[in-house]
CSV table of C-alpha atoms and ligand atoms in Angstrom, one decimal:
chain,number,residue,atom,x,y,z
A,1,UNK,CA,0.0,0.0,0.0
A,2,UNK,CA,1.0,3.5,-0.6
A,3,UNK,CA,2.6,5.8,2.3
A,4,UNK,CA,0.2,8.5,3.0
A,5,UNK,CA,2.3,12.4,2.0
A,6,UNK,CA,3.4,14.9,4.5
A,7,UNK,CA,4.3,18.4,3.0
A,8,UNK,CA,5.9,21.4,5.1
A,9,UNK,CA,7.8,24.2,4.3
A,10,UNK,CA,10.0,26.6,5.9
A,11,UNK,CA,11.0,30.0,4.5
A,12,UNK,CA,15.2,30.9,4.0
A,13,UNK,CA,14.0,35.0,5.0
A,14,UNK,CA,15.8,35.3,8.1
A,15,UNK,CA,17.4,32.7,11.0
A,16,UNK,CA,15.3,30.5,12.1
A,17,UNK,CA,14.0,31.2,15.4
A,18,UNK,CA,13.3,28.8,18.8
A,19,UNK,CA,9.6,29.3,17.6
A,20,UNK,CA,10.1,27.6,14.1
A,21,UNK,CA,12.0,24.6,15.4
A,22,UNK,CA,9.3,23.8,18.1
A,23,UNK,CA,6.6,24.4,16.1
A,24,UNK,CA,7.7,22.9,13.0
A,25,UNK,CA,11.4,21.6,12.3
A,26,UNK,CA,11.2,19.6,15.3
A,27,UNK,CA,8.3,17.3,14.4
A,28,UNK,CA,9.2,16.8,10.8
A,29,UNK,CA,11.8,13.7,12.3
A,30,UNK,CA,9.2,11.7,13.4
A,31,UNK,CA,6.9,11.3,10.5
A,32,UNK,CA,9.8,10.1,8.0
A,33,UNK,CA,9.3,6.4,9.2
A,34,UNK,CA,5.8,6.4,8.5
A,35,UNK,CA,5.0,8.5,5.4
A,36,UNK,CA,6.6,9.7,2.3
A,37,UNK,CA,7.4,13.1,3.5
A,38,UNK,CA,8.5,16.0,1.9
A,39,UNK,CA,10.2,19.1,3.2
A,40,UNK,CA,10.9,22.1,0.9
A,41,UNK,CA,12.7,25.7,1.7
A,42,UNK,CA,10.1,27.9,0.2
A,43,UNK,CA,13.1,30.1,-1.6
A,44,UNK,CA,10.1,32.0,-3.8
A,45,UNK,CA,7.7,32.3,-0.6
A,46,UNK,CA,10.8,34.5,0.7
A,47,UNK,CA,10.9,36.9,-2.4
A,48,UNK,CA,7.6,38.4,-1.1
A,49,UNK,CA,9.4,40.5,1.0
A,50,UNK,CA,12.7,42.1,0.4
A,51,UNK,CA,16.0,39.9,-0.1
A,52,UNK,CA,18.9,40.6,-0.6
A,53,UNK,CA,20.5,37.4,-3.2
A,54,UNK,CA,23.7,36.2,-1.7
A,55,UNK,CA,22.0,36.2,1.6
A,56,UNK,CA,19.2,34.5,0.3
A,57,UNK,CA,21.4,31.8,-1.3
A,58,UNK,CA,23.1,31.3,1.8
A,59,UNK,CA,20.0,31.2,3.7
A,60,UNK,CA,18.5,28.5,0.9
A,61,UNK,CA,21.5,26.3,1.8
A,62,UNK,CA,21.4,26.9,5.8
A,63,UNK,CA,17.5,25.8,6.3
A,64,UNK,CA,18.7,22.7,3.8
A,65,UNK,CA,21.5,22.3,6.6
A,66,UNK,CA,19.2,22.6,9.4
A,67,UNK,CA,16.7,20.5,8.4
A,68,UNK,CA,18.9,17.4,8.7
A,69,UNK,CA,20.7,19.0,11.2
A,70,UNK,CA,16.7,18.8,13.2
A,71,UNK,CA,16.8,15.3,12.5
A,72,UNK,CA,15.4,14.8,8.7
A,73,UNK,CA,17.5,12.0,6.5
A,74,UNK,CA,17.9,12.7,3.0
A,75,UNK,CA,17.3,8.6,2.0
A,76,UNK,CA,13.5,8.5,4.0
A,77,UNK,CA,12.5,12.7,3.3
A,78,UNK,CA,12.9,14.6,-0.1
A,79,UNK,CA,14.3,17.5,0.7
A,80,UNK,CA,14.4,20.2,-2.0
A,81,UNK,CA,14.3,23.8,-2.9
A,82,UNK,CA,11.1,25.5,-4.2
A,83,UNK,CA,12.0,27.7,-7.0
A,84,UNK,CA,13.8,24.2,-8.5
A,85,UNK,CA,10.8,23.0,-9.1
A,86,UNK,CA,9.0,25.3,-11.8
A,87,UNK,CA,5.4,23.0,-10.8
A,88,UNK,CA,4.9,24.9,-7.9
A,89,UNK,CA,4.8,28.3,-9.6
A,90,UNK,CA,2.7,26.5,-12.8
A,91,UNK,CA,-0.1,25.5,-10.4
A,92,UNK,CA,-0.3,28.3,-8.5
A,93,UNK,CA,-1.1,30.2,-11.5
A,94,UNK,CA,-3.8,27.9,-12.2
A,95,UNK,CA,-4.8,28.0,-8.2
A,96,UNK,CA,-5.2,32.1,-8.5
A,97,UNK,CA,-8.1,31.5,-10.9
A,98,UNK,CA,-10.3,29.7,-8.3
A,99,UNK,CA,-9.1,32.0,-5.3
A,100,UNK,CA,-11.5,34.8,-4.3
A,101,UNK,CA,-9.6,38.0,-4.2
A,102,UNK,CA,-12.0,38.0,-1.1
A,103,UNK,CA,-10.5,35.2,0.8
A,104,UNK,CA,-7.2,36.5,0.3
A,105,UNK,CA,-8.3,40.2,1.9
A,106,UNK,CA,-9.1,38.1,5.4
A,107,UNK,CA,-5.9,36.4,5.7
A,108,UNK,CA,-4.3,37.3,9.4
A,109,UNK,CA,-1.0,37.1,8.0
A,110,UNK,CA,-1.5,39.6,4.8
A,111,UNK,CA,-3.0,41.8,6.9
A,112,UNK,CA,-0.4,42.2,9.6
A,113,UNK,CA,2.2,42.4,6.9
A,114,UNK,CA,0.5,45.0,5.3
A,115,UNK,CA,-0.1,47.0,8.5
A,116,UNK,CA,3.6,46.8,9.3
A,117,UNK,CA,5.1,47.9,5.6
A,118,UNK,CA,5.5,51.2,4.9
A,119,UNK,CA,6.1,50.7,1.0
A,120,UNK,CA,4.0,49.9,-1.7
A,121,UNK,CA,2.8,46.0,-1.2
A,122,UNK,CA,3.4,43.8,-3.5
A,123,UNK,CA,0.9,41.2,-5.4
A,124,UNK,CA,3.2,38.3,-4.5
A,125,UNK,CA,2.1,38.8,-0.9
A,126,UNK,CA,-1.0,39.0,-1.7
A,127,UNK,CA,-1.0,35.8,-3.3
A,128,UNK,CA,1.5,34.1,-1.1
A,129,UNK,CA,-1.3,31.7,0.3
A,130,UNK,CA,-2.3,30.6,-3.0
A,131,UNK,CA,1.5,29.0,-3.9
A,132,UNK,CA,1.9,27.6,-0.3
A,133,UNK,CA,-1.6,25.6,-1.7
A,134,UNK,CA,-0.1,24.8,-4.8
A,135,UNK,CA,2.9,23.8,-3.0
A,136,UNK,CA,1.0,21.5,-0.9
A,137,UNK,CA,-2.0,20.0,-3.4
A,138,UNK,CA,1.0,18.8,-6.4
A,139,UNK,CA,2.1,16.4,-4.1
A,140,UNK,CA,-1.8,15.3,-2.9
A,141,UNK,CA,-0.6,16.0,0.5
A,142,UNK,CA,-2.4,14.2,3.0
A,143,UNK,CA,-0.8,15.9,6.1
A,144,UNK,CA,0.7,19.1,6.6
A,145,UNK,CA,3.1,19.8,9.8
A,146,UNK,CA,2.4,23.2,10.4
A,147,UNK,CA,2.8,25.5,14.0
A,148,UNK,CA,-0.7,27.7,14.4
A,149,UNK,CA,-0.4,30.8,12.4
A,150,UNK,CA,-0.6,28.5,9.4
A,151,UNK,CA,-3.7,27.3,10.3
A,152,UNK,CA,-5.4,29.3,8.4
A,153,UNK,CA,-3.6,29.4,5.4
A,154,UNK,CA,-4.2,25.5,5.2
A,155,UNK,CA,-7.6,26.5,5.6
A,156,UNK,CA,-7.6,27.9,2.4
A,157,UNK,CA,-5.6,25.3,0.6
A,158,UNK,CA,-8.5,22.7,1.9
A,159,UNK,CA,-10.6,25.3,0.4
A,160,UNK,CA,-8.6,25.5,-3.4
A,161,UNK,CA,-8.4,22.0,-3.4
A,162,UNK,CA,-12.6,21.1,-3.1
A,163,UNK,CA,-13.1,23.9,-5.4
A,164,UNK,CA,-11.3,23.3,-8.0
A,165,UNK,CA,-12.3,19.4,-7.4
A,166,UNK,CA,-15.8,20.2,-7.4
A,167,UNK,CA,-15.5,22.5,-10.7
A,168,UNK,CA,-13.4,20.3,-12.7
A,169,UNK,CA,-13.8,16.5,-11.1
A,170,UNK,CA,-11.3,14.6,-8.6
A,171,UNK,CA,-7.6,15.9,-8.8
A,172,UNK,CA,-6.7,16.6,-5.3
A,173,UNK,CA,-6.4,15.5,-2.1
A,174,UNK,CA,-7.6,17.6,0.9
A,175,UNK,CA,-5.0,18.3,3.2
A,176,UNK,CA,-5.0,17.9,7.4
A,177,UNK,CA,-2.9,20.3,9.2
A,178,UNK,CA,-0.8,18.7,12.0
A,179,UNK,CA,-1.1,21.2,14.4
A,180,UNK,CA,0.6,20.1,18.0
A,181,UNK,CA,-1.3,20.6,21.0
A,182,UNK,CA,1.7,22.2,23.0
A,183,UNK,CA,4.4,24.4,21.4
A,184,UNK,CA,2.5,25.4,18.0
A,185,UNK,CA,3.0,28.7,19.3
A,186,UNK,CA,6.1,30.3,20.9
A,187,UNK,CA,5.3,34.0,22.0
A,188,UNK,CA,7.7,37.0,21.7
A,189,UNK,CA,10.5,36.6,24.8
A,190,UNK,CA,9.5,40.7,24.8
A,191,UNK,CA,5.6,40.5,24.5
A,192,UNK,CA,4.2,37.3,25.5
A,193,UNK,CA,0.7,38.5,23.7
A,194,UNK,CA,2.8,38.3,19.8
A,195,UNK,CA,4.5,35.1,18.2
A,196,UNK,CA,8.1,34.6,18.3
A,197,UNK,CA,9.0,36.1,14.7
A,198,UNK,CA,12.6,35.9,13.1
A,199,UNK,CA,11.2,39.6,11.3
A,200,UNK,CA,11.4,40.8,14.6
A,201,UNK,CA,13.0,44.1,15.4
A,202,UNK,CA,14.2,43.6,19.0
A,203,UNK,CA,16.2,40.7,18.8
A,204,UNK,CA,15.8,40.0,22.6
A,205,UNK,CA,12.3,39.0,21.7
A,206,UNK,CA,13.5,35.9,20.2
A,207,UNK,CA,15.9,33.0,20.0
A,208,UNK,CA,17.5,31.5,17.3
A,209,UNK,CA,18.1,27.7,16.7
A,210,UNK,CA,22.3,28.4,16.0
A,211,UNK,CA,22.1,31.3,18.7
A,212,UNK,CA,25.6,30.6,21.0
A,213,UNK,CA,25.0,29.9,25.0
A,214,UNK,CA,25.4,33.9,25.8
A,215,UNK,CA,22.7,35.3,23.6
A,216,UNK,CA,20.5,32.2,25.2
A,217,UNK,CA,21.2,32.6,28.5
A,218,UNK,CA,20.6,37.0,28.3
A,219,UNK,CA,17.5,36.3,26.2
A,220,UNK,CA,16.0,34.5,29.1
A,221,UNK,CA,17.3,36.3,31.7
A,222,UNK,CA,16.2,39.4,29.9
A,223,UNK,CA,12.6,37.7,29.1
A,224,UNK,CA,9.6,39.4,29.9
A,225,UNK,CA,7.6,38.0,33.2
A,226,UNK,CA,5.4,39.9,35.6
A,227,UNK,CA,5.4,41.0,39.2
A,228,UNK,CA,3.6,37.9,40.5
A,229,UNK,CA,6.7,36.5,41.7
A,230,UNK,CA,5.3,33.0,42.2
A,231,UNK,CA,6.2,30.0,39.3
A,232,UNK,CA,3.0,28.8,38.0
A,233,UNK,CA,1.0,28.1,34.6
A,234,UNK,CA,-1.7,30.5,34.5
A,235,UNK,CA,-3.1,32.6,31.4
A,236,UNK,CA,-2.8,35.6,33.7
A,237,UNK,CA,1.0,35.2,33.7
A,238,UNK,CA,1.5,35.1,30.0
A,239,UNK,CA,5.5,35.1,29.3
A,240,UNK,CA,6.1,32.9,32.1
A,241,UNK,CA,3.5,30.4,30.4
A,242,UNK,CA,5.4,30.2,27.7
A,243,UNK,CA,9.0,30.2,29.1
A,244,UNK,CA,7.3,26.9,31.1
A,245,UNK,CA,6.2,25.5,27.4
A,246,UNK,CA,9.6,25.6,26.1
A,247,UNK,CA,10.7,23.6,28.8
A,248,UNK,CA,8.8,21.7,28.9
A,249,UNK,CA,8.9,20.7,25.3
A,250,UNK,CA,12.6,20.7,24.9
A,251,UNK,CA,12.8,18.6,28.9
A,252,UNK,CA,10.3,16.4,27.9
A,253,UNK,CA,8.8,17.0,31.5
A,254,UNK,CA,5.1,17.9,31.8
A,255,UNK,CA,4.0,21.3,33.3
A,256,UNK,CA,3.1,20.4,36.9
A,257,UNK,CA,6.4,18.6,37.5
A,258,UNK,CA,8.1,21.5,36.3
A,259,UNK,CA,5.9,24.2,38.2
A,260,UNK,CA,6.1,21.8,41.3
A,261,UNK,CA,10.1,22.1,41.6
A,262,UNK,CA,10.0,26.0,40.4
A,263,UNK,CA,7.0,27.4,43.0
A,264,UNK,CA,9.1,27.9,45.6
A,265,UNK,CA,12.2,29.2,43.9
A,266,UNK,CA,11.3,32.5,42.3
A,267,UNK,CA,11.7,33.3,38.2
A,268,UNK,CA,15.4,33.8,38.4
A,269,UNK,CA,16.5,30.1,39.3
A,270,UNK,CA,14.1,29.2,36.7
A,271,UNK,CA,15.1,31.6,34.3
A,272,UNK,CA,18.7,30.1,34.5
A,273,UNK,CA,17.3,26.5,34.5
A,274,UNK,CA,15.4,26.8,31.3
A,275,UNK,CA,18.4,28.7,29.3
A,276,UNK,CA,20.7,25.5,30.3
A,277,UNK,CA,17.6,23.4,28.7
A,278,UNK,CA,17.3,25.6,25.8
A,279,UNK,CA,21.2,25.2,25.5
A,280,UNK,CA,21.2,21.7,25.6
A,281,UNK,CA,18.2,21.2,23.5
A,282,UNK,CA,20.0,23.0,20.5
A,283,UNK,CA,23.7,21.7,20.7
A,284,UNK,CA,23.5,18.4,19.0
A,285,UNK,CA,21.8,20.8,16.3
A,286,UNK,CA,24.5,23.3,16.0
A,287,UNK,CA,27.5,20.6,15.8
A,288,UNK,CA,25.9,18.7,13.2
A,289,UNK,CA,24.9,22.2,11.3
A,290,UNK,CA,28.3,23.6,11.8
A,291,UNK,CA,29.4,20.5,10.3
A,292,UNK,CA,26.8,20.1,7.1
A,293,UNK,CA,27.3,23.6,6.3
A,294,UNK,CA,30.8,23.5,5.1
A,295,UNK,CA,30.0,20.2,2.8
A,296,UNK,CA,29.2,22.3,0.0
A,297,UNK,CA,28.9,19.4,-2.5
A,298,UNK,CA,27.0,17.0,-0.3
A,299,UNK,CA,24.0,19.7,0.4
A,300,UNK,CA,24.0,20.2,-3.8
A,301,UNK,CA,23.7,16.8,-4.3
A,302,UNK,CA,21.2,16.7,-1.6
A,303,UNK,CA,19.0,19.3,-3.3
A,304,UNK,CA,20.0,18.4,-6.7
A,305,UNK,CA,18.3,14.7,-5.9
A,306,UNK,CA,15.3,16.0,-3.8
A,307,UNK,CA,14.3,18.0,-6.7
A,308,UNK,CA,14.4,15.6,-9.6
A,309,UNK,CA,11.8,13.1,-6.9
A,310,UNK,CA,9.9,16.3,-6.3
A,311,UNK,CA,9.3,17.1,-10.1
A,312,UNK,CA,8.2,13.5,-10.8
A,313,UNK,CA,5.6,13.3,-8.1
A,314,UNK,CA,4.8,17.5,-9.0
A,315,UNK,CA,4.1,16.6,-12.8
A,316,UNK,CA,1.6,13.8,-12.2
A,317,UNK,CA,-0.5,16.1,-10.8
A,318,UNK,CA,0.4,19.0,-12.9
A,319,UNK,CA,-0.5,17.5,-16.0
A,320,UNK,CA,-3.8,16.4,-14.7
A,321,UNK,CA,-4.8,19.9,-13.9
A,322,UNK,CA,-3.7,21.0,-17.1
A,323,UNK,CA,-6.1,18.5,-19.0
A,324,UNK,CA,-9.2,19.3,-16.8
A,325,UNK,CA,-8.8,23.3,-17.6
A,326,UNK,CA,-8.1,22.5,-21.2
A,327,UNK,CA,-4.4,23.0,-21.9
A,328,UNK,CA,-3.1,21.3,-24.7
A,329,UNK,CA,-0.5,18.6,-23.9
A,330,UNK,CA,2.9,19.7,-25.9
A,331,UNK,CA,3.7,16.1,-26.4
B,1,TYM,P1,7.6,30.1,8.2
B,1,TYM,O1,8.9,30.0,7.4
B,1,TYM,O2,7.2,31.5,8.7
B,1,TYM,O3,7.7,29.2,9.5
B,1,TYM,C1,8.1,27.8,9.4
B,1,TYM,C2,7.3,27.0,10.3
B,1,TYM,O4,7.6,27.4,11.7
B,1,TYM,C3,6.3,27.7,12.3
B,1,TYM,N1,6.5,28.8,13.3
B,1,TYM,C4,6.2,28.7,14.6
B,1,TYM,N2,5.7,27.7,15.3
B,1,TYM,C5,5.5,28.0,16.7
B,1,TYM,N3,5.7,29.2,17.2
B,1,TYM,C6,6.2,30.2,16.5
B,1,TYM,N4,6.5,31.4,17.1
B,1,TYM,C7,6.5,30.0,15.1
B,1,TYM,N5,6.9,30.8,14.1
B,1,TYM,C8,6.9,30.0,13.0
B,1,TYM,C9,5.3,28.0,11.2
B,1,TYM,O5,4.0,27.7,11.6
B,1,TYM,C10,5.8,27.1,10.1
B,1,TYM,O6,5.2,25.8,10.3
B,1,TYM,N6,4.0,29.9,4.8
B,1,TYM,C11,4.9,29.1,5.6
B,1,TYM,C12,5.9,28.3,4.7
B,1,TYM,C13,5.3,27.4,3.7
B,1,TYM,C14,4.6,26.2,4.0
B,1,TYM,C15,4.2,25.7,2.7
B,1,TYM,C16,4.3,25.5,5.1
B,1,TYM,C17,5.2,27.6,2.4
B,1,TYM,N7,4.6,26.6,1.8
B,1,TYM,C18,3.5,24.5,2.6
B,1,TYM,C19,3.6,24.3,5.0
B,1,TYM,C20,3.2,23.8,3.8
B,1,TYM,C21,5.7,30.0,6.5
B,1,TYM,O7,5.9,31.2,6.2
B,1,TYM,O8,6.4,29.4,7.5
């Protein structure tokens, strides 16, 4: 019988953050043993805001790095680069023409990016949801690692995909976000009310997964709490909340324990717990990064073979959607 397909994607637009590897990176590992998973750096998703090119190329080859580095082994996933596969770009053009400009105006994510620019905006952001679908229905997905701001843009893939299904007959699968419980949503280390965001300007608001033990340890020192002065997990006491779920995901201890040994020592004894944990949690990473990312020819040969599997699976569907809208084959 056929795996089921996992799909994710992570964007090369800045280092990734603490927030990205809990939410995401660090449950792509455990799905490559049971399905035929697929992890892409979304290199054209990055564009929509602006890049500079050699730091885009380097930051292509550094999320390639990291995602093995997180665990992923190039024989069980197919790792590959986006913009190496032309597919994704072909059906999202296709994908535009059943999106309602609409659903595009409610996206969270377009909106607060539009808020926040100062420039002109630019269509590609606009339309940014509509290739992540396309990115997800070529390979007819059946799950999609995600944290929880992508919810809803998987919302609208589900959305593209019965659509077009239901205008043109069966061609793709709908997707299921994989959304964990815990951890789909590390908050700011400065506001505990916004996501931890790698676009962020105070870089004390986040962590990054190849930060070096200082920045970790002044990050969470420096972390925002309250004046409660008492350890515990309560909705009222929003940044300690969340400095207790990234223990508790990278410790692998559940909240109570933790909040049981913590209650009687106060936030800084805590604080300097947790920045050991965090420390620990990303070593093996960094090694094993700091290793990859010098093997220049084994990351090419990496991509270079994660995109040719890609852009057989891509064209199956690809071609069907170009028959049902009426495109003549060229051969
Ligand atoms: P991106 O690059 O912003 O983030 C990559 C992954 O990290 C998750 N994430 C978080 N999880 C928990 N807490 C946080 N603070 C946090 N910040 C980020 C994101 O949810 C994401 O899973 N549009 C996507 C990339 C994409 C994609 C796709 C994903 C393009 N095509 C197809 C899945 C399937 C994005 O911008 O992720």
């Amino acid at each position: 019988m056929n795996k089921k397909v996992v799909f994710s994607g992570v964007q090369p637009s800045g280092s990734l953050t603490l927030g990205n590897y809990i939410g995401a990176l660090r449950n792509f590992g455990e799905l490559q043993n049971e399905y035929d998973c697929y992890y892409c750096v979304v290199d054209m998703h990055a564009i929509t805001v602006p890049q500079i090119a050699k730091d885009l190329r380097k930051r292509t080859l550094d999320v390639l790095a990291l995602y093995i580095a997180c665990g992923l082994d190039p024989e069980k996933s197919t790792l590959f680069v986006q913009s190496h596969v032309p597919a994704h770009a072909e059906l999202s053009w296709v994908l535009n023409t059943v999106t309602y400009m609409g659903q595009l105006n409610r996206m969270t994510q377009f909106k607060e990016k539009s808020r926040k620019s100062d420039e002109n905006l630019n269509a590609g952001l606009f339309t940014y949801p509509v290739l992540m679908a396309a990115d997800i229905l070529l390979y007819q997905t059946d799950f999609v690692p995600v944290g929880e701001d992508q919810k809803q843009h998987l919302e609208l893939a589900r959305d593209l995909a019965e659509r077009f299904n239901n205008k043109y007959s069966e061609t793709f699968k709908v997707p299921e976000p994989l959304i964990k419980e815990f951890g789909a949503r590390i908050m700011s280390l400065q506001n505990p009310l916004s996501k931890m965001s790698k676009s962020d300007s105070d870089e004390n608001a986040y962590i990054l997964i190849l930060d070096d033990k200082d920045s970790i340890r002044r990050k969470i020192k420096r972390a925002v709490t309250d004046s409660e002065g008492v350890v515990a997990y309560s909705d009222e006491q929003p940044g300690l909340k969340n400095l207790i779920n990234i223990y508790s995901v990278l410790s692998s201890e559940d909240v109570e324990t933790i909040v049981k040994r913590y209650e009687s020592e106060g936030y800084g004894k805590f604080k300097e717990d947790l920045a050991e944990v965090v420390i620990a949690g990303l070593a093996p990473i960094q090694a094993t990064y700091a290793n990859l990312i010098n093997s220049k020819d084994y990351l090419e040969k990496i991509y270079k073979e994660g995109a040719d599997k890609a852009e057989y699976h891509a064209m199956k569907t690809l071609r069907k959607v170009y028959k049902k809208v009426g495109f003549i084959p060229r051969r």
